[in-house]
């Protein structure tokens, strides 16, 4: 099967809403959206504290999060695998090869991106926003929400970048999810499997979906980063 | 506002960039008085105001919220930082406006628990007080410097702030905005608020201020150069001995 034929078949699969294909897409979104939603609150809080508090080891922590940005997904996958495997410290939870394991791995993947980019957004935010809120007698938690609102475009860019990373990663999901049909098979692991089986049409169809997601995320990122500059 | 409003700071010290930016200063702020703080660029005026308002950590500082009263006891700055932030209002040189309208920005100065009708009434009063009625629906971030300063003073008015520290409040303003800002500050002073204004533009404030202090080499002293005759009266408490303050009063 040549590339054009495979692509034509892939477009047909997408157009007729092939149930197997859309099930895989659904699993991908469910897992990645759950992971990003869980990761956002602690990541934003950590980024805010790193930007606004002076404490020993702060710079080391920032460098650590920046370093973790380039950590390969398979290393995260391996770590989570070892933790969740029967002999691992969390083996009793029996989460290996479940969607929960994939969510845990994707949280670990997204967290450094969220912290690093949100930290940059908070750093770039006007210090006066926090100070003004405090001098207006606004309690710290509410002042934090106000500052988040002021840098919302930068934070949204961080969320989109984090989501972009985890929806497309294959290594960690493969290792801790096991690529089980109807259960833990998501877009990237399905592409890897279909390609290895010579079933290029479904692989390309999923690739097109991934490409469309990536394009939409990048477009949104461009938009929100531009707005972020204006909001300062 | 309370006529006895007063706060006393002592041992204000800030070591920064290998120098004593502020060197064991003492300072009192009294209700119904306006103090002009001057000094060279980089002398530490902004740092001093930020320390006084609880926004910047000093190397050392003690604060007495009830000076002169029996049993009053100066507390370390670190123990009363939040109280300072609540009681002492610091107004930035370029006031910060949050996203939203002028009304939204004013509403932030009111307690969230305040009933809606009362909030509306207070905000209307504040708009009138600062002559901002025409701008009430305008996006606050798009206002001019003078208008932003009036919004920030209206927020202070809503907060019923008794102590206001203003960092270059009329910098980069046209004459009309300067006059309007000073008029609002006078209303604060008449309501027995304590004002401390850092500014290079002394002439604009000459009818308002009661004393001038100069920050130089980490020390506060009463100003030696006359401002305008007859407009400034001495308050010989801070910086230098009272004998010098008499000379500095004019």
PDB file of N, CA and C in Angstrom, chain A residues 2 4 32 35-36 47 55 61 66 72 76 81 83 135 138 145 150 176 184 200:
ATOM      1  N   UNK A   2       0.653   2.118  -1.028  1.00  0.00           N
ATOM      2  CA  UNK A   2       1.491   3.316  -1.029  1.00  0.00           C
ATOM      3  C   UNK A   2       0.902   4.389  -0.099  1.00  0.00           C
ATOM      4  N   UNK A   4      -0.271   7.375  -0.670  1.00  0.00           N
ATOM      5  CA  UNK A   4      -1.506   8.056  -1.079  1.00  0.00           C
ATOM      6  C   UNK A   4      -2.735   7.184  -0.798  1.00  0.00           C
ATOM      7  N   UNK A  32      -5.734  12.200  29.000  1.00  0.00           N
ATOM      8  CA  UNK A  32      -4.890  13.411  29.017  1.00  0.00           C
ATOM      9  C   UNK A  32      -5.597  14.584  29.676  1.00  0.00           C
ATOM     10  N   UNK A  35      -5.433  14.021  33.394  1.00  0.00           N
ATOM     11  CA  UNK A  35      -4.075  14.282  33.899  1.00  0.00           C
ATOM     12  C   UNK A  35      -3.809  15.780  34.008  1.00  0.00           C
ATOM     13  N   UNK A  36      -4.170  16.509  32.975  1.00  0.00           N
ATOM     14  CA  UNK A  36      -3.851  17.950  32.980  1.00  0.00           C
ATOM     15  C   UNK A  36      -4.693  18.671  34.040  1.00  0.00           C
ATOM     16  N   UNK A  47       4.337  27.190  40.991  1.00  0.00           N
ATOM     17  CA  UNK A  47       4.937  28.233  40.144  1.00  0.00           C
ATOM     18  C   UNK A  47       4.821  29.593  40.811  1.00  0.00           C
ATOM     19  N   UNK A  55      13.185  31.684  49.303  1.00  0.00           N
ATOM     20  CA  UNK A  55      13.523  30.674  50.307  1.00  0.00           C
ATOM     21  C   UNK A  55      14.756  29.911  49.835  1.00  0.00           C
ATOM     22  N   UNK A  61      15.403  24.574  42.750  1.00  0.00           N
ATOM     23  CA  UNK A  61      14.112  24.000  42.359  1.00  0.00           C
ATOM     24  C   UNK A  61      13.715  24.448  40.953  1.00  0.00           C
ATOM     25  N   UNK A  66      13.188  23.081  35.194  1.00  0.00           N
ATOM     26  CA  UNK A  66      13.598  23.337  33.810  1.00  0.00           C
ATOM     27  C   UNK A  66      14.310  22.115  33.226  1.00  0.00           C
ATOM     28  N   UNK A  72      12.993  12.350  28.968  1.00  0.00           N
ATOM     29  CA  UNK A  72      12.234  11.550  28.011  1.00  0.00           C
ATOM     30  C   UNK A  72      11.038  10.867  28.672  1.00  0.00           C
ATOM     31  N   UNK A  76      10.073   8.614  32.490  1.00  0.00           N
ATOM     32  CA  UNK A  76       8.908   8.778  33.379  1.00  0.00           C
ATOM     33  C   UNK A  76       8.139   7.452  33.431  1.00  0.00           C
ATOM     34  N   UNK A  81       6.384   2.779  36.206  1.00  0.00           N
ATOM     35  CA  UNK A  81       6.286   1.317  36.110  1.00  0.00           C
ATOM     36  C   UNK A  81       6.883   0.660  37.360  1.00  0.00           C
ATOM     37  N   UNK A  83       7.353   1.966  40.250  1.00  0.00           N
ATOM     38  CA  UNK A  83       6.581   2.293  41.451  1.00  0.00           C
ATOM     39  C   UNK A  83       5.313   1.449  41.544  1.00  0.00           C
ATOM     40  N   UNK A 135      -2.496  45.464  49.575  1.00  0.00           N
ATOM     41  CA  UNK A 135      -2.757  46.739  50.259  1.00  0.00           C
ATOM     42  C   UNK A 135      -4.245  47.093  50.222  1.00  0.00           C
ATOM     43  N   UNK A 138      -7.069  42.511  50.539  1.00  0.00           N
ATOM     44  CA  UNK A 138      -7.595  41.263  49.990  1.00  0.00           C
ATOM     45  C   UNK A 138      -6.774  40.100  50.546  1.00  0.00           C
ATOM     46  N   UNK A 145      -5.779  34.349  43.324  1.00  0.00           N
ATOM     47  CA  UNK A 145      -6.720  34.158  42.210  1.00  0.00           C
ATOM     48  C   UNK A 145      -6.712  35.386  41.302  1.00  0.00           C
ATOM     49  N   UNK A 150      -4.838  37.910  36.148  1.00  0.00           N
ATOM     50  CA  UNK A 150      -4.066  38.916  35.398  1.00  0.00           C
ATOM     51  C   UNK A 150      -3.109  38.279  34.397  1.00  0.00           C
ATOM     52  N   UNK A 176       3.241   1.949  30.963  1.00  0.00           N
ATOM     53  CA  UNK A 176       2.394   1.762  32.151  1.00  0.00           C
ATOM     54  C   UNK A 176       0.951   1.435  31.788  1.00  0.00           C
ATOM     55  N   UNK A 184      -6.706   0.811  27.339  1.00  0.00           N
ATOM     56  CA  UNK A 184      -5.605   1.777  27.513  1.00  0.00           C
ATOM     57  C   UNK A 184      -4.938   2.135  26.189  1.00  0.00           C
ATOM     58  N   UNK A 200      -1.411   0.624   7.864  1.00  0.00           N
ATOM     59  CA  UNK A 200      -1.032   2.029   7.787  1.00  0.00           C
ATOM     60  C   UNK A 200      -2.227   2.986   7.791  1.00  0.00           C
TER      61      UNK A 200
END
